[in-house]
């Protein structure tokens, strides 16, 4: 299943999804994520387009995951720049702001955080 989402204003997919990345497995500017939804497991691939993002999803929960697309990429975040300092306002206006996406995958995030405190990244890569 394929869906496109127009996003107004500056947007950087890499910056938005950086906190969600595990290792360096994201390739060619695409962000991949697999999760469980109320409809079943699903995988999604999100890529940047000129107008916004394009997402393709597979699995029983594909529709549910595509419905989360605007939330995943922070499409509803405000990108208004407010600063009394003209040079700061100009810098913020020229840079692509980080939008804050939400996965709603609390258990997955908790497990990753706990395991990340027990095993360092290099140790985990050596063990695999």
Short mmCIF file of C-alpha atoms in Angstrom, two decimals:
data_model
loop_
_atom_site.label_atom_id
_atom_site.label_comp_id
_atom_site.label_asym_id
_atom_site.label_seq_id
_atom_site.Cartn_x
_atom_site.Cartn_y
_atom_site.Cartn_z
CA UNK A 1 0.00 0.00 0.00
CA UNK A 2 1.32 3.41 -0.95
CA UNK A 3 0.42 6.82 0.45
CA UNK A 4 1.75 10.33 -0.12
CA UNK A 5 1.61 13.17 2.38
CA UNK A 6 2.21 16.82 1.52
CA UNK A 7 4.07 18.74 4.23
CA UNK A 8 4.18 22.52 4.14
CA UNK A 9 7.29 24.36 5.21
CA UNK A 10 10.83 23.08 5.63
CA UNK A 11 11.20 19.41 6.50
CA UNK A 12 14.13 17.05 6.98
CA UNK A 13 13.15 13.37 7.28
CA UNK A 14 16.59 12.33 8.52
CA UNK A 15 16.56 14.79 11.40
CA UNK A 16 12.99 13.91 12.33
CA UNK A 17 13.60 10.14 12.43
CA UNK A 18 17.17 10.23 13.81
CA UNK A 19 16.05 9.49 17.37
CA UNK A 20 14.14 6.41 16.14
CA UNK A 21 16.99 4.86 14.14
CA UNK A 22 18.63 1.67 15.32
CA UNK A 23 22.12 1.28 13.90
CA UNK A 24 22.83 2.38 10.35
CA UNK A 25 20.31 0.24 8.52
CA UNK A 26 18.35 3.07 6.90
CA UNK A 27 19.41 3.23 3.27
CA UNK A 28 19.11 5.69 0.39
CA UNK A 29 17.38 8.35 2.46
CA UNK A 30 14.51 6.03 3.40
CA UNK A 31 13.42 5.30 6.96
CA UNK A 32 12.21 1.77 7.66
CA UNK A 33 10.24 0.71 10.73
CA UNK A 34 8.47 -2.48 11.75
CA UNK A 35 5.93 -2.56 14.54
CA UNK A 36 2.77 -4.20 15.80
CA UNK A 37 -0.58 -2.44 15.32
CA UNK A 38 -4.07 -3.29 16.51
CA UNK A 39 -4.59 -4.90 13.07
CA UNK A 40 -1.36 -6.93 13.17
CA UNK A 41 2.30 -6.54 12.34
CA UNK A 42 3.41 -4.09 9.65
CA UNK A 43 6.50 -2.59 8.08
CA UNK A 44 6.70 0.91 6.65
CA UNK A 45 9.24 2.65 4.42
CA UNK A 46 9.10 6.44 4.36
CA UNK A 47 11.01 8.52 1.81
CA UNK A 48 11.25 12.27 1.27
CA UNK A 49 9.65 13.77 -1.84
CA UNK A 50 9.58 17.37 -3.09
CA UNK A 51 6.11 17.94 -1.67
CA UNK A 52 6.51 15.97 1.57
CA UNK A 53 6.87 12.24 2.11
CA UNK A 54 5.86 9.01 0.43
CA UNK A 55 5.21 5.89 2.48
CA UNK A 56 4.75 2.27 1.52
CA UNK A 57 3.61 -0.32 4.04
CA UNK A 58 3.25 -4.09 4.10
CA UNK A 59 1.59 -6.61 6.41
CA UNK A 60 -1.80 -7.09 8.07
CA UNK A 61 -1.44 -3.74 9.88
CA UNK A 62 -0.35 -1.77 6.79
CA UNK A 63 -3.46 0.44 6.68
CA UNK A 64 -3.24 1.22 10.40
CA UNK A 65 0.42 2.15 10.08
CA UNK A 66 -0.23 4.38 7.05
CA UNK A 67 -2.98 6.11 9.03
CA UNK A 68 -0.26 7.06 11.57
CA UNK A 69 1.94 8.63 8.88
CA UNK A 70 1.27 12.31 9.73
CA UNK A 71 2.03 11.62 13.40
CA UNK A 72 5.14 9.56 12.58
CA UNK A 73 6.75 12.42 10.65
CA UNK A 74 5.46 15.29 12.78
CA UNK A 75 3.43 16.75 9.92
CA UNK A 76 1.23 18.74 12.29
CA UNK A 77 4.13 20.44 14.10
CA UNK A 78 4.25 24.20 13.91
CA UNK A 79 7.32 25.50 12.11
CA UNK A 80 6.68 29.14 12.90
CA UNK A 81 9.83 31.00 13.89
CA UNK A 82 9.63 33.44 16.78
CA UNK A 83 12.68 35.36 17.95
CA UNK A 84 13.34 38.94 18.94
CA UNK A 85 16.88 38.66 17.55
CA UNK A 86 16.86 39.16 13.76
CA UNK A 87 19.94 37.01 13.13
CA UNK A 88 18.54 34.11 15.20
CA UNK A 89 15.17 34.38 13.43
CA UNK A 90 16.94 34.36 10.04
CA UNK A 91 19.01 31.30 10.96
CA UNK A 92 15.95 29.40 12.20
CA UNK A 93 13.99 30.36 9.09
CA UNK A 94 16.74 29.02 6.77
CA UNK A 95 17.26 25.72 8.59
CA UNK A 96 14.94 22.75 8.29
CA UNK A 97 13.43 22.39 11.76
CA UNK A 98 13.25 19.07 13.54
CA UNK A 99 9.70 17.91 13.65
CA UNK A 100 8.83 15.60 16.50
CA UNK A 101 7.24 12.39 15.30
CA UNK A 102 5.40 10.00 17.57
CA UNK A 103 5.29 6.23 17.13
CA UNK A 104 2.81 5.43 19.93
CA UNK A 105 4.93 2.30 20.45
CA UNK A 106 5.58 2.77 24.16
CA UNK A 107 6.57 -0.84 24.88
CA UNK A 108 9.03 -0.96 21.97
CA UNK A 109 10.64 2.30 23.06
CA UNK A 110 10.88 1.18 26.66
CA UNK A 111 12.53 -2.15 25.79
CA UNK A 112 15.01 -0.41 23.49
CA UNK A 113 15.89 2.12 26.19
CA UNK A 114 16.34 -0.51 28.90
CA UNK A 115 18.45 -2.76 26.69
CA UNK A 116 20.47 0.22 25.53
CA UNK A 117 21.45 0.86 29.14
CA UNK A 118 22.60 -2.76 29.60
CA UNK A 119 24.55 -3.30 26.39
CA UNK A 120 26.49 -0.69 24.44
CA UNK A 121 25.91 -0.35 20.69
CA UNK A 122 29.34 -1.73 19.69
CA UNK A 123 28.90 -4.71 22.06
CA UNK A 124 25.49 -5.49 20.57
CA UNK A 125 26.85 -5.31 17.01
CA UNK A 126 29.75 -7.64 17.90
CA UNK A 127 27.32 -10.15 19.43
CA UNK A 128 25.07 -10.33 16.37
#
